[in-house]
Amino acid sequence: MATKINIIIVDDHPFIIEGYKNAINSYGDNTEFTITQANDCETAYNIIVGAQQPFDIAFFDISMPPYPEKNIFSGEDLALLVKQQMPDCRIILLTMHTELLKINTIVKTINPSGLIIKNDLTFDELLVAFDRIMKGQNYYSQTVVKFVSQAPFDNLEIDPFDKQILFHLSKGTKTKDIPGYVPLSLSAVEKRKLNLKEKLEVKGGTDIELITEARNKGLL
């Protein structure tokens, strides 16, 4: 009897999803795959929370259209949701980010079964990655391996509230209006902004400079 594997793939580029599906369906094992796909965080969130059966494997692109109403801003947030609701699911994250800080944060906060830089990705590499994941092993692409070997890591970390503040600032939301989106007082938001500027070593004092530096470090 074939082994049944339930997979979700979330990426905002349909042709990339098709590439993942082709690689999965060419896997030469006696395995039956059920593949669910989504192109944005909102659709993926609704699929995950409404799933009748847990997913065994999840592919998430990091950068996708967000779902602010549920504080889901990226594939990282979807990965954390899956880890909470489906702890046995093996998570593979794919990203264009090549910043050391970003890679370090993903590894430390999510510890995915797979982490692949898209510039490293070929069809053959995807097959190798999928084979290792299926065998219960981890797979990091060559750029990730190089970064992970660079120690010590920058210890900068931001929590979900900081992330939400940066997101809303990047969308042009004024500081005084952020408490309407994030469950914090205005004074708490302002303190967190100051702390972020210190952490990111923002030389100027404007929100634009803060957001620019956050993007440069892969936090947005």
Short mmCIF file of C-alpha atoms in Angstrom, two decimals:
data_model
loop_
_atom_site.label_atom_id
_atom_site.label_comp_id
_atom_site.label_asym_id
_atom_site.label_seq_id
_atom_site.Cartn_x
_atom_site.Cartn_y
_atom_site.Cartn_z
CA MET A 1 0.00 0.00 0.00
CA ALA A 2 1.30 3.44 -0.94
CA THR A 3 2.29 5.86 1.82
CA LYS A 4 0.07 8.93 1.83
CA ILE A 5 1.73 12.32 2.31
CA ASN A 6 -0.28 15.53 2.73
CA ILE A 7 1.59 18.62 1.43
CA ILE A 8 0.89 22.35 1.33
CA ILE A 9 2.82 24.70 -0.96
CA VAL A 10 2.51 28.46 -0.48
CA ASP A 11 4.19 30.83 -2.94
CA ASP A 12 2.93 33.94 -4.71
CA HIS A 13 4.46 32.79 -8.02
CA PRO A 14 2.28 30.06 -9.61
CA PHE A 15 5.04 28.88 -11.95
CA ILE A 16 7.28 28.19 -8.93
CA ILE A 17 4.51 26.14 -7.34
CA GLU A 18 4.29 24.11 -10.54
CA GLY A 19 8.03 23.48 -10.34
CA TYR A 20 7.69 22.19 -6.78
CA LYS A 21 4.77 19.98 -7.79
CA ASN A 22 6.70 18.53 -10.74
CA ALA A 23 9.62 17.69 -8.46
CA ILE A 24 7.34 16.08 -5.87
CA ASN A 25 5.40 14.07 -8.44
CA SER A 26 8.63 12.78 -9.98
CA TYR A 27 9.74 11.37 -6.63
CA GLY A 28 10.30 7.70 -7.36
CA ASP A 29 9.00 6.15 -4.16
CA ASN A 30 5.80 4.23 -3.51
CA THR A 31 4.16 7.35 -2.13
CA GLU A 32 0.83 9.03 -2.82
CA PHE A 33 0.98 12.82 -2.53
CA THR A 34 -1.97 15.13 -1.88
CA ILE A 35 -0.91 18.70 -2.67
CA THR A 36 -2.75 21.84 -1.55
CA GLN A 37 -1.54 25.23 -2.77
CA ALA A 38 -2.01 28.91 -1.93
CA ASN A 39 -0.64 32.18 -3.31
CA ASP A 40 -0.90 34.47 -0.28
CA CYS A 41 -0.86 34.46 3.50
CA GLU A 42 -4.61 34.89 3.92
CA THR A 43 -5.52 31.89 1.77
CA ALA A 44 -2.80 29.79 3.42
CA TYR A 45 -3.94 30.78 6.91
CA ASN A 46 -7.52 29.74 6.19
CA ILE A 47 -6.38 26.43 4.71
CA ILE A 48 -4.16 25.64 7.70
CA VAL A 49 -6.68 26.50 10.43
CA GLY A 50 -9.46 24.73 8.54
CA ALA A 51 -7.51 21.60 7.63
CA GLN A 52 -9.29 18.33 8.39
CA GLN A 53 -6.01 16.42 8.27
CA PRO A 54 -2.62 17.77 9.37
CA PHE A 55 -0.02 18.46 6.72
CA ASP A 56 3.04 16.24 6.68
CA ILE A 57 5.20 18.67 4.69
CA ALA A 58 4.84 22.42 4.14
CA PHE A 59 6.68 24.56 1.60
CA PHE A 60 6.56 28.29 2.41
CA ASP A 61 8.02 31.19 0.48
CA ILE A 62 9.16 33.81 2.99
CA SER A 63 7.95 36.92 1.15
CA MET A 64 4.26 36.92 0.26
CA PRO A 65 1.21 39.20 0.42
CA PRO A 66 0.49 39.49 4.18
CA TYR A 67 -2.66 38.92 6.21
CA PRO A 68 -2.42 41.71 8.84
CA GLU A 69 -5.81 40.92 10.35
CA LYS A 70 -4.34 37.70 11.77
CA ASN A 71 -0.79 39.04 12.25
CA ILE A 72 0.48 36.84 9.44
CA PHE A 73 3.05 38.85 7.52
CA SER A 74 5.21 36.22 5.85
CA GLY A 75 5.98 32.56 5.33
CA GLU A 76 7.81 32.65 8.66
CA ASP A 77 4.57 33.45 10.47
CA LEU A 78 2.79 30.66 8.59
CA ALA A 79 5.58 28.29 9.60
CA LEU A 80 5.13 29.24 13.26
CA LEU A 81 1.37 28.69 12.91
CA VAL A 82 1.95 25.23 11.47
CA LYS A 83 4.47 24.37 14.20
CA GLN A 84 1.84 25.29 16.77
CA GLN A 85 -1.08 23.44 15.16
CA MET A 86 0.75 20.58 13.43
CA PRO A 87 3.97 19.95 15.39
CA ASP A 88 4.93 16.89 13.32
CA CYS A 89 4.81 18.78 10.02
CA ARG A 90 8.18 19.12 8.29
CA ILE A 91 8.67 22.71 7.16
CA ILE A 92 10.71 23.84 4.15
CA LEU A 93 11.27 27.59 3.82
CA LEU A 94 12.40 29.19 0.57
CA THR A 95 13.62 32.75 0.28
CA MET A 96 15.48 35.28 -1.83
CA HIS A 97 16.97 36.79 1.36
CA THR A 98 20.72 36.36 1.68
CA GLU A 99 21.34 38.49 4.77
CA LEU A 100 23.20 36.70 7.56
CA LEU A 101 20.87 38.18 10.20
CA LYS A 102 17.77 36.99 8.35
CA ILE A 103 19.07 33.45 7.90
CA ASN A 104 20.18 33.32 11.53
CA THR A 105 16.76 34.47 12.75
CA ILE A 106 14.95 31.83 10.67
CA VAL A 107 17.19 29.03 11.91
CA LYS A 108 16.88 30.08 15.57
CA THR A 109 13.15 30.84 15.70
CA ILE A 110 11.73 28.22 13.33
CA ASN A 111 14.43 25.55 12.98
CA PRO A 112 12.94 24.32 9.69
CA SER A 113 13.59 20.90 8.24
CA GLY A 114 14.64 22.66 5.05
CA LEU A 115 15.92 26.15 4.26
CA ILE A 116 16.73 26.98 0.66
CA ILE A 117 17.93 30.21 -0.91
CA LYS A 118 16.08 30.50 -4.22
CA ASN A 119 19.23 31.52 -6.07
CA ASP A 120 20.68 28.12 -5.10
CA LEU A 121 17.63 26.29 -6.36
CA THR A 122 17.65 24.00 -9.38
CA PHE A 123 15.29 21.18 -10.20
CA ASP A 124 17.93 18.63 -9.18
CA GLU A 125 18.62 20.46 -5.92
CA LEU A 126 14.91 20.49 -5.13
CA LEU A 127 14.77 16.73 -5.72
CA VAL A 128 17.74 16.19 -3.37
CA ALA A 129 16.15 18.44 -0.73
CA PHE A 130 12.80 16.68 -0.97
CA ASP A 131 14.41 13.24 -0.79
CA ARG A 132 16.24 14.17 2.42
CA ILE A 133 13.11 15.65 3.97
CA MET A 134 11.19 12.48 3.09
CA LYS A 135 13.88 10.44 4.84
CA GLY A 136 13.56 12.52 8.00
CA GLN A 137 16.77 14.48 7.44
CA ASN A 138 17.31 18.24 7.26
CA TYR A 139 18.42 20.09 4.15
CA TYR A 140 20.02 23.54 3.96
CA SER A 141 21.16 24.87 0.59
CA GLN A 142 24.80 25.81 0.05
CA THR A 143 24.39 29.52 0.82
CA VAL A 144 22.59 28.72 4.08
CA VAL A 145 25.33 26.27 5.07
CA LYS A 146 27.92 28.97 4.43
CA PHE A 147 26.05 31.47 6.60
CA VAL A 148 25.41 28.99 9.41
CA SER A 149 29.15 28.28 9.54
CA GLN A 150 29.91 31.98 10.06
CA ALA A 151 30.08 32.50 13.82
CA PRO A 152 29.40 34.31 15.95
CA PHE A 153 25.98 35.34 14.68
CA ASP A 154 24.66 38.82 15.15
CA ASN A 155 22.49 38.43 18.25
CA LEU A 156 19.86 40.91 17.10
CA GLU A 157 16.38 39.50 17.46
CA ILE A 158 12.98 41.15 17.27
CA ASP A 159 9.74 39.85 18.70
CA PRO A 160 6.33 39.70 16.94
CA PHE A 161 5.26 43.13 18.25
CA ASP A 162 8.43 44.75 16.88
CA LYS A 163 7.78 43.01 13.58
CA GLN A 164 4.22 44.32 13.45
CA ILE A 165 5.39 47.86 14.23
CA LEU A 166 7.95 47.72 11.42
CA PHE A 167 5.35 46.34 9.03
CA HIS A 168 2.82 49.07 9.70
CA LEU A 169 5.47 51.80 9.54
CA SER A 170 6.59 50.40 6.18
CA LYS A 171 3.01 50.78 4.94
CA GLY A 172 2.96 54.45 5.92
CA THR A 173 0.99 54.10 9.15
CA LYS A 174 1.72 56.93 11.56
CA THR A 175 3.08 56.03 14.98
CA LYS A 176 0.05 57.48 16.76
CA ASP A 177 -2.23 55.16 14.76
CA ILE A 178 -0.29 51.92 15.34
CA PRO A 179 -2.08 51.08 18.64
CA GLY A 180 -5.18 50.64 16.45
CA TYR A 181 -3.44 47.70 14.77
CA VAL A 182 -1.12 46.37 17.48
CA PRO A 183 -2.28 45.64 21.07
CA LEU A 184 0.16 48.11 22.64
CA SER A 185 -0.17 51.58 24.11
CA LEU A 186 1.25 54.53 22.20
CA SER A 187 4.02 54.93 24.78
CA ALA A 188 4.94 51.24 24.40
CA VAL A 189 5.07 51.64 20.61
CA GLU A 190 7.32 54.70 20.91
CA LYS A 191 9.66 52.87 23.33
CA ARG A 192 9.90 49.92 20.97
CA LYS A 193 10.68 52.22 18.06
CA LEU A 194 13.53 53.80 20.02
CA ASN A 195 14.81 50.35 20.97
CA LEU A 196 14.67 49.22 17.34
CA LYS A 197 16.64 52.27 16.23
CA GLU A 198 19.31 51.46 18.81
CA LYS A 199 19.43 47.79 17.83
CA LEU A 200 19.64 48.57 14.13
CA GLU A 201 22.08 51.42 14.72
CA VAL A 202 19.92 53.86 12.80
CA LYS A 203 21.96 57.03 12.50
CA GLY A 204 19.04 59.33 11.76
CA GLY A 205 15.81 59.60 13.65
CA THR A 206 13.16 59.21 10.94
CA ASP A 207 10.83 56.30 10.35
CA ILE A 208 12.05 56.09 6.76
CA GLU A 209 15.62 55.51 7.95
CA LEU A 210 14.41 52.88 10.42
CA ILE A 211 12.47 51.03 7.72
CA THR A 212 15.36 51.28 5.27
CA GLU A 213 17.76 49.74 7.76
CA ALA A 214 15.23 47.03 8.70
CA ARG A 215 14.95 46.09 5.01
CA ASN A 216 18.73 46.12 4.61
CA LYS A 217 19.00 43.62 7.47
CA GLY A 218 16.27 41.40 6.09
CA LEU A 219 13.72 42.14 8.80
CA LEU A 220 11.08 43.27 6.28
#
